[in-house]
Amino acid sequence: MKTNDIILQTVTKITVFIIILFSIHLFFAGHYYPGGGFVGGLMTSGAIVLLLLAFDMKTVANVLPIDYKHLIGIGLFFAIGTGLGGLIFDAPFLTHAFTDVNLPLLGETSLHTAVLFDTGVFLVVIGVTMTIIQTIGEDE
Amino acid sequence: MIEIFRFISGALILIGAFLSLVAAFGVIRLPDVYTRNHAASKSATLGVMSILLGTFVHFFMEQDHFNSRIILGIVFIFITSPVAGHLISRAAYNSGVKLWEKSVQDDLEEAVWRRNNRVRQRDN
């Protein structure tokens, strides 16, 4: 029996953008407000899971051609790289630095290397959750 | 001005709580899956939306804090909650849950029967 999923698919197309925007907001708000890499990554993978529910796995793999196992490696590399960055400037491992930069478009911005570490957490969380869900989901 | 908006936000929260209570009574009292789902998805959606709107008005007026996440939550619930109700109802119908015995009309049954007949004729 051919199922007709047009309502679910249309609503998914709209809501996925809202969820991903909110997860990016959670990720960047993490330094001053509740949020951070873990919740942001979980919510991004939640958006991808919603896509997987509404469409089949091949379609989602065409839209997002990402190998999530590579994403885990890239995230761990980010985390270790920010840790090793402290060693270059004669400081202990995982020493973070912080500075105020006047960017051309964004104005006065405070940049912290903890954001790079958080990016690593973000990527690892997306990679792990999507790897778990995809390996359970595919049964060929 | 502040007093008026205090009254408005309180009224919105009370209306929302009342509608959620009505939804809970509907889920308990109504006879089958479809009528229960109708009560739960409609009434609870409007109830939660008015509670969120009351919270938004409260924080905007009392602390001058424009919380755009509440607006986003209202929009999100308004989009997704009826779709969730639709999917639950459809899953129930497709897995063969019977309607209440006093129901008088089932247009979907006729449509499904006609579709199955068409498929059978094409296969023969």
Coordinates of C-alpha atoms in Angstrom, one line a residue:
Chain A
M1 CA 0.0 0.0 0.0
K2 CA 1.4 3.4 -1.1
T3 CA 1.2 5.8 1.8
N4 CA 0.6 9.5 1.4
D5 CA 2.9 11.5 3.7
I6 CA 2.4 14.9 2.2
I7 CA 1.3 16.7 5.4
L8 CA 4.2 15.3 7.4
Q9 CA 6.7 16.0 4.7
T10 CA 5.6 19.6 4.1
V11 CA 5.6 20.4 7.9
T12 CA 9.0 18.8 8.2
K13 CA 10.4 21.0 5.4
I14 CA 9.3 24.1 7.4
T15 CA 10.1 23.0 11.0
V16 CA 13.6 21.6 10.2
F17 CA 14.8 25.1 9.5
I18 CA 13.3 26.4 12.8
I19 CA 14.9 23.6 14.8
I20 CA 18.4 24.1 13.2
L21 CA 18.2 27.8 13.7
F22 CA 17.3 27.2 17.4
S23 CA 20.1 24.7 17.8
I24 CA 22.6 27.2 16.4
H25 CA 21.3 29.8 18.8
L26 CA 21.7 27.4 21.7
F27 CA 25.2 26.6 20.6
F28 CA 26.4 30.3 20.4
A29 CA 24.4 31.3 23.5
G30 CA 26.3 28.7 25.6
H31 CA 28.9 31.0 27.0
Y32 CA 26.5 33.4 28.7
Y33 CA 23.1 31.6 28.8
P34 CA 22.0 28.0 29.2
G35 CA 23.0 26.0 26.1
G36 CA 26.2 24.9 24.6
G37 CA 27.7 22.3 22.3
F38 CA 26.0 19.3 23.8
V39 CA 22.4 20.5 23.6
G40 CA 23.0 22.2 20.3
G41 CA 24.4 19.1 18.8
L42 CA 21.6 16.9 20.1
M43 CA 19.0 19.3 18.7
T44 CA 20.7 19.4 15.3
S45 CA 20.7 15.6 15.2
G46 CA 17.1 15.8 16.3
A47 CA 16.4 17.9 13.1
I48 CA 18.1 15.3 11.0
V49 CA 16.1 12.5 12.7
L50 CA 12.9 14.4 11.8
L51 CA 14.1 14.4 8.2
L52 CA 14.8 10.6 8.5
L53 CA 11.2 10.1 9.9
A54 CA 9.5 12.1 7.1
F55 CA 11.7 10.9 4.2
D56 CA 13.6 7.7 3.6
M57 CA 17.3 7.2 4.3
K58 CA 18.5 7.4 0.7
T59 CA 16.8 10.9 0.2
V60 CA 18.4 12.2 3.4
A61 CA 21.8 10.8 2.4
N62 CA 21.4 12.7 -0.9
V63 CA 20.5 15.9 0.8
L64 CA 23.2 15.7 3.5
P65 CA 26.1 13.6 2.0
I66 CA 28.0 13.4 5.3
D67 CA 29.7 10.4 6.8
Y68 CA 28.9 10.9 10.5
K69 CA 31.9 8.7 11.6
H70 CA 34.2 11.2 10.0
L71 CA 32.3 14.0 11.9
I72 CA 33.3 12.3 15.2
G73 CA 37.0 12.4 14.2
I74 CA 36.8 16.0 13.1
G75 CA 35.2 17.0 16.4
L76 CA 37.8 15.2 18.5
F77 CA 40.5 16.8 16.3
F78 CA 39.0 20.3 17.1
A79 CA 39.0 19.5 20.9
I80 CA 42.6 18.2 21.0
G81 CA 43.7 21.1 18.7
T82 CA 42.5 23.8 21.0
G83 CA 44.1 21.9 23.9
L84 CA 47.5 21.8 22.1
G85 CA 47.2 25.5 21.1
G86 CA 47.9 26.4 24.8
L87 CA 51.1 24.4 24.7
I88 CA 52.5 26.5 21.7
F89 CA 52.3 29.7 23.8
D90 CA 54.1 28.1 26.8
A91 CA 51.0 27.5 28.9
P92 CA 49.5 24.3 30.3
F93 CA 47.4 22.0 28.2
L94 CA 43.9 23.3 27.5
T95 CA 44.7 26.9 28.5
H96 CA 42.1 29.1 26.8
A97 CA 42.6 32.6 25.5
F98 CA 40.1 35.4 25.2
T99 CA 40.1 38.7 23.3
D100 CA 37.9 41.5 22.0
V101 CA 38.0 42.0 18.3
N102 CA 36.4 44.7 16.2
L103 CA 35.2 42.7 13.2
P104 CA 34.2 44.7 10.1
L105 CA 30.6 43.5 9.8
L106 CA 29.7 42.2 13.3
G107 CA 31.2 45.1 15.4
E108 CA 32.7 44.5 18.9
T109 CA 32.9 40.8 19.3
S110 CA 34.5 38.8 22.1
L111 CA 36.2 35.7 20.8
H112 CA 37.1 32.8 23.1
T113 CA 38.9 29.7 22.1
A114 CA 36.4 27.7 24.3
V115 CA 34.0 28.1 21.3
L116 CA 36.4 26.0 19.2
F117 CA 36.4 23.3 21.9
D118 CA 32.6 23.6 22.0
T119 CA 32.5 23.1 18.2
G120 CA 34.4 19.9 18.8
V121 CA 31.7 18.8 21.3
F122 CA 29.0 19.8 18.9
L123 CA 30.4 17.8 16.0
V124 CA 31.1 14.7 18.2
V125 CA 27.6 14.7 19.6
I126 CA 26.0 15.0 16.1
G127 CA 28.4 12.2 14.8
V128 CA 27.7 9.8 17.7
T129 CA 23.9 10.2 17.8
M130 CA 23.5 10.0 14.0
T131 CA 25.8 7.0 13.8
I132 CA 23.8 5.1 16.5
I133 CA 20.5 6.0 14.9
Q134 CA 21.6 5.2 11.3
T135 CA 23.2 1.8 12.2
I136 CA 20.1 0.8 14.1
G137 CA 17.8 2.1 11.3
E138 CA 19.3 0.4 8.3
D139 CA 18.7 -3.3 8.4
E140 CA 20.0 -4.4 5.0
Chain B
M1 CA -0.8 50.6 31.7
I2 CA 1.3 48.1 33.6
E3 CA -1.7 47.1 35.7
I4 CA -3.8 46.5 32.6
F5 CA -1.1 44.3 31.1
R6 CA -0.7 42.5 34.4
F7 CA -4.4 41.7 34.2
I8 CA -4.2 40.6 30.6
S9 CA -1.2 38.2 31.2
G10 CA -2.9 36.7 34.2
A11 CA -6.2 36.2 32.3
L12 CA -4.3 34.6 29.4
I13 CA -2.5 32.1 31.7
L14 CA -5.8 31.3 33.5
I15 CA -7.6 30.7 30.2
G16 CA -4.7 28.5 29.0
A17 CA -4.8 26.4 32.2
F18 CA -8.6 26.1 31.9
L19 CA -8.3 24.9 28.3
S20 CA -5.7 22.4 29.3
L21 CA -8.0 21.1 32.0
V22 CA -10.8 20.8 29.4
A23 CA -8.5 18.9 27.2
A24 CA -7.7 16.5 30.0
F25 CA -11.4 16.0 30.8
G26 CA -12.0 15.4 27.1
V27 CA -9.4 12.7 27.0
I28 CA -11.0 11.0 30.0
R29 CA -14.6 11.3 29.0
L30 CA -14.8 10.8 25.3
P31 CA -15.5 7.3 23.9
D32 CA -13.0 6.5 21.2
V33 CA -9.5 7.3 19.9
Y34 CA -10.6 9.8 17.3
T35 CA -12.8 12.0 19.6
R36 CA -10.2 11.9 22.3
N37 CA -7.5 12.9 19.8
H38 CA -9.7 15.7 18.7
A39 CA -10.1 17.0 22.2
A40 CA -6.4 16.6 23.1
S41 CA -4.9 18.1 20.0
K42 CA -7.1 21.2 19.6
S43 CA -7.8 22.2 23.2
A44 CA -4.3 21.5 24.5
T45 CA -2.7 23.4 21.6
L46 CA -4.7 26.6 22.3
G47 CA -4.2 26.2 26.0
V48 CA -0.4 25.9 25.8
M49 CA -0.3 28.8 23.3
S50 CA -2.2 31.1 25.6
I51 CA -0.1 30.2 28.6
L52 CA 3.0 31.0 26.5
L53 CA 1.5 34.3 25.3
G54 CA 0.7 35.2 28.9
T55 CA 4.2 34.4 30.0
F56 CA 5.6 36.5 27.1
V57 CA 3.4 39.5 28.0
H58 CA 4.4 39.2 31.7
F59 CA 8.2 39.2 31.0
F60 CA 7.8 41.9 28.4
M61 CA 5.9 44.3 30.7
E62 CA 7.4 43.5 34.1
Q63 CA 11.1 43.2 33.1
D64 CA 11.2 44.8 29.7
H65 CA 12.6 41.6 28.3
F66 CA 11.6 40.6 24.7
N67 CA 11.9 36.8 24.7
S68 CA 11.8 35.8 21.1
R69 CA 12.1 32.1 22.0
I70 CA 8.5 32.2 23.5
I71 CA 7.2 33.6 20.2
L72 CA 9.1 30.9 18.3
G73 CA 7.6 28.3 20.7
I74 CA 4.1 29.5 20.0
V75 CA 4.6 29.3 16.3
F76 CA 6.2 25.9 16.6
I77 CA 3.5 24.4 18.7
F78 CA 0.8 25.9 16.4
I79 CA 2.5 24.2 13.4
T80 CA 3.4 20.8 14.8
S81 CA 0.7 19.9 17.4
P82 CA -2.2 19.5 14.8
V83 CA 0.1 17.5 12.6
A84 CA 1.0 15.2 15.5
G85 CA -2.8 14.7 16.1
H86 CA -3.3 13.9 12.4
L87 CA -0.5 11.4 12.4
I88 CA -1.7 9.6 15.5
S89 CA -5.3 9.5 14.2
R90 CA -4.1 8.2 10.8
A91 CA -1.9 5.5 12.4
A92 CA -4.9 4.4 14.6
Y93 CA -7.2 4.2 11.5
N94 CA -4.7 2.3 9.4
S95 CA -4.0 -0.2 12.2
G96 CA -7.8 -0.9 12.3
V97 CA -9.0 0.9 15.5
K98 CA -12.8 0.9 15.4
L99 CA -14.9 4.0 15.6
W100 CA -17.4 4.6 18.4
E101 CA -20.4 2.3 17.8
K102 CA -22.8 5.3 17.6
S103 CA -20.8 7.0 14.8
V104 CA -23.0 7.6 11.8
Q105 CA -20.5 8.6 9.1
D106 CA -17.2 7.1 7.9
D107 CA -16.2 8.6 4.5
L108 CA -12.7 7.3 4.7
E109 CA -13.9 3.6 4.9
E110 CA -15.7 4.1 1.6
A111 CA -12.7 5.7 0.0
V112 CA -10.4 3.0 1.2
W113 CA -12.8 0.3 0.0
R114 CA -13.0 1.9 -3.5
R115 CA -9.2 2.3 -3.7
N116 CA -8.8 -1.4 -2.8
N117 CA -11.3 -2.4 -5.5
R118 CA -9.5 -0.3 -8.1
V119 CA -6.1 -1.9 -7.1
R120 CA -7.7 -5.4 -7.3
Q121 CA -9.2 -4.8 -10.8
R122 CA -5.9 -3.4 -12.1
D123 CA -4.1 -6.5 -10.8
N124 CA -6.6 -8.8 -12.5

